[in-house]
């Protein structure tokens, strides 16, 4: 009885996971056009991995994304954000300067518009996803 | 008096935000369970965010997304940015407090604030 | 639109009172998750979809999971 319930849950979660992750990536990519952005999209991507860890096992989820890779990607997201800001300083503008240093802004409403904003949201999304994932994993498997 | 009641009825979102804030504050002061106190803290934070978002609302205004339409009414996007920062702070505070709760439980074996005070004893 | 707003706000206050009155901590956390989702719908009504989508992902999703992980490590009843 118990095993069959687990089976239904596992099949449904295995079916749902790619859709949740694609939705999270869509929110990250279209963050400068509508609601959403790096924080919300990264949280949704992390929630899909937490769903995997709840349904299967924490160890199997840690096989997919080990702690070492999560820490590395998290630091990489921070460095990405900082270097996007320092580019503005090097070219003679403010920190995180966008149109001021001549980045092409495009027409509003198209996907390739907004200058540096989608590039920054990409780094923010990676950092938030890895941070929330490691929060949950370190809370659950703390005594081992 | 009538003007005051009319003003309150026109701004009913503020009244509900105040009620939610009082519920959260009462929980923090009166419950002895630490996890319940944390839920009360979360309710307090969301009530403040509700107040901010209700401040930004413009009647018949649309969401602040550029559509190219001339002369359209938009809601104020500045409190939205503040509330987004506040939500990040909320989830960070909650995660840190939960880790502290797990540590407290493994040390004292209970999550009740009164029992923890009794277990620590009087410092004379 | 005012009727829908008042209905949602009253259910919100009921959820907040239920979340602090229930003795079972797991039920309290699930009711708090419903509270966050209702709050996200209200913010969508107030014209801030950016805040609403973040609250639906964070308040109803991640915070609930963190609370449940803590309850599985500690005890369930007060």
Coordinates of N, CA and C in Angstrom, one line a residue, chain B:
Chain B
X1 N -16.4 62.7 13.2 CA -16.5 61.3 13.4 C -17.0 60.6 12.2
X2 N -18.0 61.2 11.5 CA -18.5 60.6 10.2 C -17.4 60.5 9.2
X3 N -16.6 61.7 9.2 CA -15.5 61.7 8.2 C -14.4 60.7 8.4
X4 N -14.2 60.4 9.7 CA -13.2 59.4 10.1 C -13.6 58.1 9.6
X5 N -14.9 57.7 9.9 CA -15.4 56.4 9.5 C -15.4 56.3 8.0
X6 N -15.8 57.4 7.3 CA -15.8 57.3 5.8 C -14.4 57.1 5.3
X7 N -13.4 57.8 5.9 CA -12.0 57.6 5.5 C -11.5 56.2 5.7
X8 N -11.9 55.6 6.8 CA -11.5 54.2 7.1 C -12.2 53.3 6.1
X9 N -13.4 53.5 5.8 CA -14.1 52.7 4.8 C -13.5 52.8 3.4
X10 N -13.1 54.0 3.1 CA -12.4 54.1 1.7 C -11.1 53.4 1.7
X11 N -10.4 53.4 2.8 CA -9.0 52.8 2.8 C -9.0 51.5 3.6
X12 N -9.9 50.6 3.2 CA -10.1 49.4 4.0 C -8.9 48.5 4.0
X13 N -8.0 48.6 3.0 CA -6.8 47.8 3.0 C -5.9 48.1 4.2
X14 N -5.8 49.4 4.5 CA -5.0 49.8 5.6 C -5.5 49.2 6.9
X15 N -6.8 49.2 7.1 CA -7.4 48.6 8.3 C -7.1 47.1 8.4
X16 N -7.2 46.4 7.3 CA -6.9 44.9 7.3 C -5.4 44.7 7.6
X17 N -4.5 45.6 7.0 CA -3.1 45.4 7.3 C -2.8 45.6 8.8
X18 N -3.5 46.6 9.4 CA -3.4 46.9 10.9 C -3.8 45.6 11.7
X19 N -5.0 45.0 11.3 CA -5.5 43.9 12.0 C -4.5 42.7 11.9
X20 N -3.9 42.5 10.7 CA -3.0 41.4 10.6 C -1.7 41.7 11.4
X21 N -1.3 42.9 11.5 CA -0.1 43.3 12.3 C -0.4 43.0 13.8
X22 N -1.6 43.3 14.2 CA -1.9 43.1 15.6 C -2.0 41.6 15.9
X23 N -2.5 40.8 15.0 CA -2.5 39.3 15.2 C -1.1 38.8 15.3
X24 N -0.2 39.2 14.4 CA 1.2 38.7 14.5 C 1.9 39.1 15.8
X25 N 1.6 40.4 16.2 CA 2.3 40.9 17.4 C 1.8 40.2 18.6
X26 N 0.5 39.9 18.7 CA -0.1 39.1 19.8 C 0.5 37.7 19.9
X27 N 0.7 37.1 18.7 CA 1.3 35.8 18.7 C 2.7 35.8 19.3
X28 N 3.5 36.8 18.9 CA 4.9 36.8 19.4 C 4.9 37.0 20.9
X29 N 3.9 37.9 21.4 CA 4.0 38.2 22.8 C 3.4 37.0 23.7
X30 N 2.3 36.3 23.2 CA 1.6 35.4 24.0 C 2.0 34.0 23.9
X31 N 2.3 33.5 22.7 CA 2.6 32.1 22.6 C 4.0 31.7 23.2
X32 N 4.1 30.5 23.8 CA 5.4 30.2 24.3 C 6.2 29.3 23.3
X33 N 5.5 28.7 22.3 CA 6.2 27.8 21.4 C 7.0 28.7 20.4
X34 N 8.3 28.4 20.2 CA 9.1 29.2 19.4 C 8.8 29.2 17.9
X35 N 8.3 28.0 17.4 CA 7.9 27.9 16.0 C 6.6 28.8 15.7
X36 N 5.7 28.8 16.7 CA 4.5 29.6 16.6 C 4.9 31.1 16.6
X37 N 5.9 31.5 17.4 CA 6.4 32.8 17.4 C 7.0 33.2 16.0
X38 N 7.6 32.3 15.3 CA 8.2 32.5 14.0 C 7.1 32.7 13.0
X39 N 6.0 31.9 13.1 CA 4.9 32.1 12.2 C 4.2 33.5 12.4
X40 N 4.2 33.9 13.7 CA 3.6 35.3 14.0 C 4.5 36.4 13.4
X41 N 5.8 36.2 13.4 CA 6.8 37.1 12.8 C 6.5 37.2 11.3
X42 N 6.3 36.1 10.7 CA 6.1 36.1 9.2 C 4.8 36.8 8.9
X43 N 3.7 36.6 9.8 CA 2.4 37.3 9.5 C 2.6 38.8 9.6
X44 N 3.4 39.2 10.6 CA 3.7 40.7 10.8 C 4.4 41.2 9.6
X45 N 5.4 40.5 9.1 CA 6.1 41.0 7.9 C 5.2 41.2 6.7
X46 N 4.4 40.1 6.4 CA 3.5 40.2 5.3 C 2.5 41.3 5.4
X47 N 2.1 41.6 6.7 CA 1.1 42.7 6.8 C 1.7 44.1 6.5
X48 N 3.0 44.2 6.8 CA 3.7 45.5 6.4 C 3.8 45.6 4.9
X49 N 4.1 44.4 4.2 CA 4.2 44.4 2.8 C 2.8 44.8 2.2
X50 N 1.7 44.3 2.8 CA 0.4 44.6 2.3 C 0.1 46.1 2.4
X51 N 0.6 46.7 3.5 CA 0.4 48.1 3.6 C 1.1 48.9 2.5
X52 N 2.4 48.5 2.2 CA 3.2 49.1 1.2 C 2.5 49.0 -0.2
X53 N 2.1 47.8 -0.5 CA 1.5 47.6 -1.9 C 0.2 48.3 -2.0
X54 N -0.6 48.4 -0.9 CA -1.8 49.2 -0.9 C -1.5 50.7 -1.1
X55 N -0.4 51.2 -0.5 CA 0.0 52.6 -0.7 C 0.3 52.8 -2.2
X56 N 0.8 51.8 -2.9 CA 1.2 52.1 -4.3 C 0.1 52.0 -5.3
X57 N -1.1 51.5 -4.8 CA -2.2 51.3 -5.7 C -2.8 52.6 -6.2
X58 N -3.0 52.7 -7.5 CA -3.7 53.8 -8.1 C -5.0 53.3 -8.7
X59 N -6.1 54.0 -8.5 CA -7.4 53.5 -8.9 C -7.5 53.4 -10.4
X60 N -8.0 52.2 -10.9 CA -8.0 51.9 -12.4 C -6.7 51.9 -13.0
X61 N -5.6 51.8 -12.2 CA -4.3 51.8 -12.8 C -3.8 50.4 -13.2
X62 N -3.0 50.3 -14.2 CA -2.5 49.0 -14.6 C -1.1 48.7 -14.0
X63 N -0.7 47.5 -14.1 CA 0.7 47.1 -13.6 C 1.7 47.9 -14.4
X64 N 2.8 48.2 -13.7 CA 3.8 49.1 -14.3 C 4.7 48.4 -15.3
X65 N 4.1 48.0 -16.5 CA 4.9 47.4 -17.5 C 4.7 48.2 -18.8
X66 N 5.7 48.5 -19.5 CA 5.6 49.4 -20.7 C 4.9 48.7 -21.8
X67 N 3.8 49.2 -22.3 CA 3.1 48.6 -23.4 C 3.1 49.5 -24.6
X68 N 3.6 50.8 -24.5 CA 3.6 51.7 -25.6 C 2.3 52.5 -25.8
X69 N 1.4 52.4 -24.8 CA 0.1 53.1 -24.9 C 0.3 54.5 -24.4
X70 N -0.4 55.5 -25.0 CA -0.2 56.8 -24.6 C -1.2 57.2 -23.5
X71 N -0.7 57.9 -22.4 CA -1.6 58.4 -21.4 C -2.2 57.3 -20.5
X72 N -1.6 56.2 -20.3 CA -2.2 55.2 -19.5 C -1.8 55.4 -18.0
X73 N -2.7 54.9 -17.1 CA -2.4 55.1 -15.7 C -1.7 53.8 -15.2
X74 N -0.6 54.1 -14.4 CA 0.2 53.0 -13.9 C 0.2 53.0 -12.4
X75 N 0.3 51.9 -11.7 CA 0.5 51.9 -10.2 C 2.0 52.3 -10.0
X76 N 2.3 52.7 -8.8 CA 3.6 53.2 -8.4 C 4.6 52.0 -8.3
X77 N 5.7 51.9 -9.1 CA 6.5 50.8 -9.0 C 7.6 50.8 -7.9
X78 N 7.7 52.0 -7.2 CA 8.8 52.1 -6.2 C 8.5 51.3 -5.0
X79 N 7.3 51.3 -4.4 CA 7.1 50.4 -3.3 C 7.2 48.9 -3.6
X80 N 7.0 48.5 -4.9 CA 7.2 47.1 -5.3 C 8.6 46.7 -5.1
X81 N 9.5 47.6 -5.6 CA 11.0 47.3 -5.4 C 11.3 47.1 -4.0
X82 N 10.8 48.0 -3.1 CA 11.1 47.9 -1.7 C 10.6 46.6 -1.1
X83 N 9.3 46.2 -1.5 CA 8.7 45.0 -1.0 C 9.5 43.8 -1.4
X84 N 10.1 43.8 -2.7 CA 10.9 42.7 -3.1 C 12.1 42.5 -2.3
X85 N 12.8 43.6 -1.9 CA 13.9 43.5 -1.0 C 13.5 43.0 0.3
X86 N 12.3 43.4 0.8 CA 11.8 43.0 2.1 C 11.5 41.5 2.1
X87 N 11.0 40.9 0.9 CA 10.8 39.5 0.9 C 12.1 38.7 1.0
X88 N 13.1 39.2 0.3 CA 14.4 38.5 0.4 C 14.9 38.5 1.9
X89 N 14.7 39.6 2.6 CA 15.2 39.7 4.0 C 14.3 38.7 4.8
X90 N 13.0 38.6 4.5 CA 12.1 37.7 5.3 C 12.6 36.3 5.2
X91 N 12.8 35.8 4.0 CA 13.2 34.4 3.8 C 14.6 34.1 4.4
X92 N 15.5 35.1 4.4 CA 16.8 34.9 5.1 C 16.6 34.8 6.6
X93 N 15.8 35.7 7.1 CA 15.6 35.7 8.6 C 14.9 34.4 9.0
X94 N 13.9 33.9 8.2 CA 13.3 32.7 8.6 C 14.2 31.5 8.5
X95 N 15.0 31.4 7.5 CA 16.0 30.3 7.4 C 16.9 30.3 8.6
X96 N 17.5 31.4 8.9 CA 18.5 31.5 10.0 C 17.8 31.1 11.3
X97 N 16.6 31.6 11.6 CA 15.9 31.3 12.8 C 15.6 29.8 12.9
X98 N 15.2 29.2 11.8 CA 14.9 27.8 11.8 C 16.1 26.9 12.1
X99 N 17.3 27.3 11.6 CA 18.5 26.6 11.9 C 18.8 26.7 13.4
X100 N 18.6 28.0 14.0 CA 18.8 28.1 15.4 C 17.8 27.3 16.2
X101 N 16.6 27.1 15.7 CA 15.6 26.3 16.4 C 16.0 24.8 16.4
X102 N 16.6 24.3 15.3 CA 17.1 22.9 15.3 C 18.2 22.7 16.3
X103 N 19.1 23.7 16.4 CA 20.2 23.7 17.3 C 19.7 23.7 18.8
X104 N 18.7 24.5 19.1 CA 18.1 24.6 20.4 C 17.4 23.3 20.8
X105 N 16.8 22.7 19.8 CA 16.1 21.4 20.1 C 17.1 20.3 20.4
X106 N 18.2 20.3 19.7 CA 19.1 19.2 19.9 C 19.9 19.4 21.3
X107 N 19.9 20.7 21.8 CA 20.6 21.0 23.0 C 19.7 20.8 24.2
X108 N 18.4 21.3 24.1 CA 17.5 21.3 25.3 C 16.5 20.2 25.2
X109 N 16.1 19.7 24.0 CA 15.1 18.7 23.8 C 13.7 19.3 23.9
X110 N 13.5 20.6 23.8 CA 12.2 21.2 23.7 C 12.3 22.5 22.9
X111 N 11.1 22.9 22.5 CA 11.0 24.2 21.7 C 10.2 25.2 22.5
X112 N 9.8 24.9 23.8 CA 9.0 25.8 24.5 C 9.9 26.8 25.2
X113 N 9.6 28.1 25.1 CA 10.4 29.2 25.7 C 10.5 29.1 27.2
X114 N 9.3 28.8 27.8 CA 9.2 28.8 29.3 C 10.0 27.6 29.8
X115 N 9.9 26.4 29.1 CA 10.7 25.2 29.6 C 12.2 25.5 29.4
X116 N 12.6 26.1 28.4 CA 14.0 26.4 28.2 C 14.5 27.3 29.3
X117 N 13.7 28.3 29.7 CA 14.1 29.2 30.8 C 14.2 28.4 32.1
X118 N 13.3 27.5 32.3 CA 13.3 26.7 33.6 C 14.5 25.8 33.6
X119 N 14.8 25.2 32.4 CA 16.0 24.3 32.3 C 17.3 25.0 32.5
X120 N 17.4 26.3 32.1 CA 18.6 27.0 32.3 C 18.8 27.4 33.8
X121 N 17.7 27.4 34.5 CA 17.8 27.7 36.0 C 18.0 29.2 36.3
X122 N 17.9 29.5 37.6 CA 18.1 30.9 38.0 C 19.6 31.2 38.1
X123 N 19.9 32.3 37.6 CA 21.4 32.7 37.7 C 21.7 33.3 39.1
X124 N 20.8 33.1 40.1 CA 21.0 33.6 41.5 C 20.8 35.1 41.5

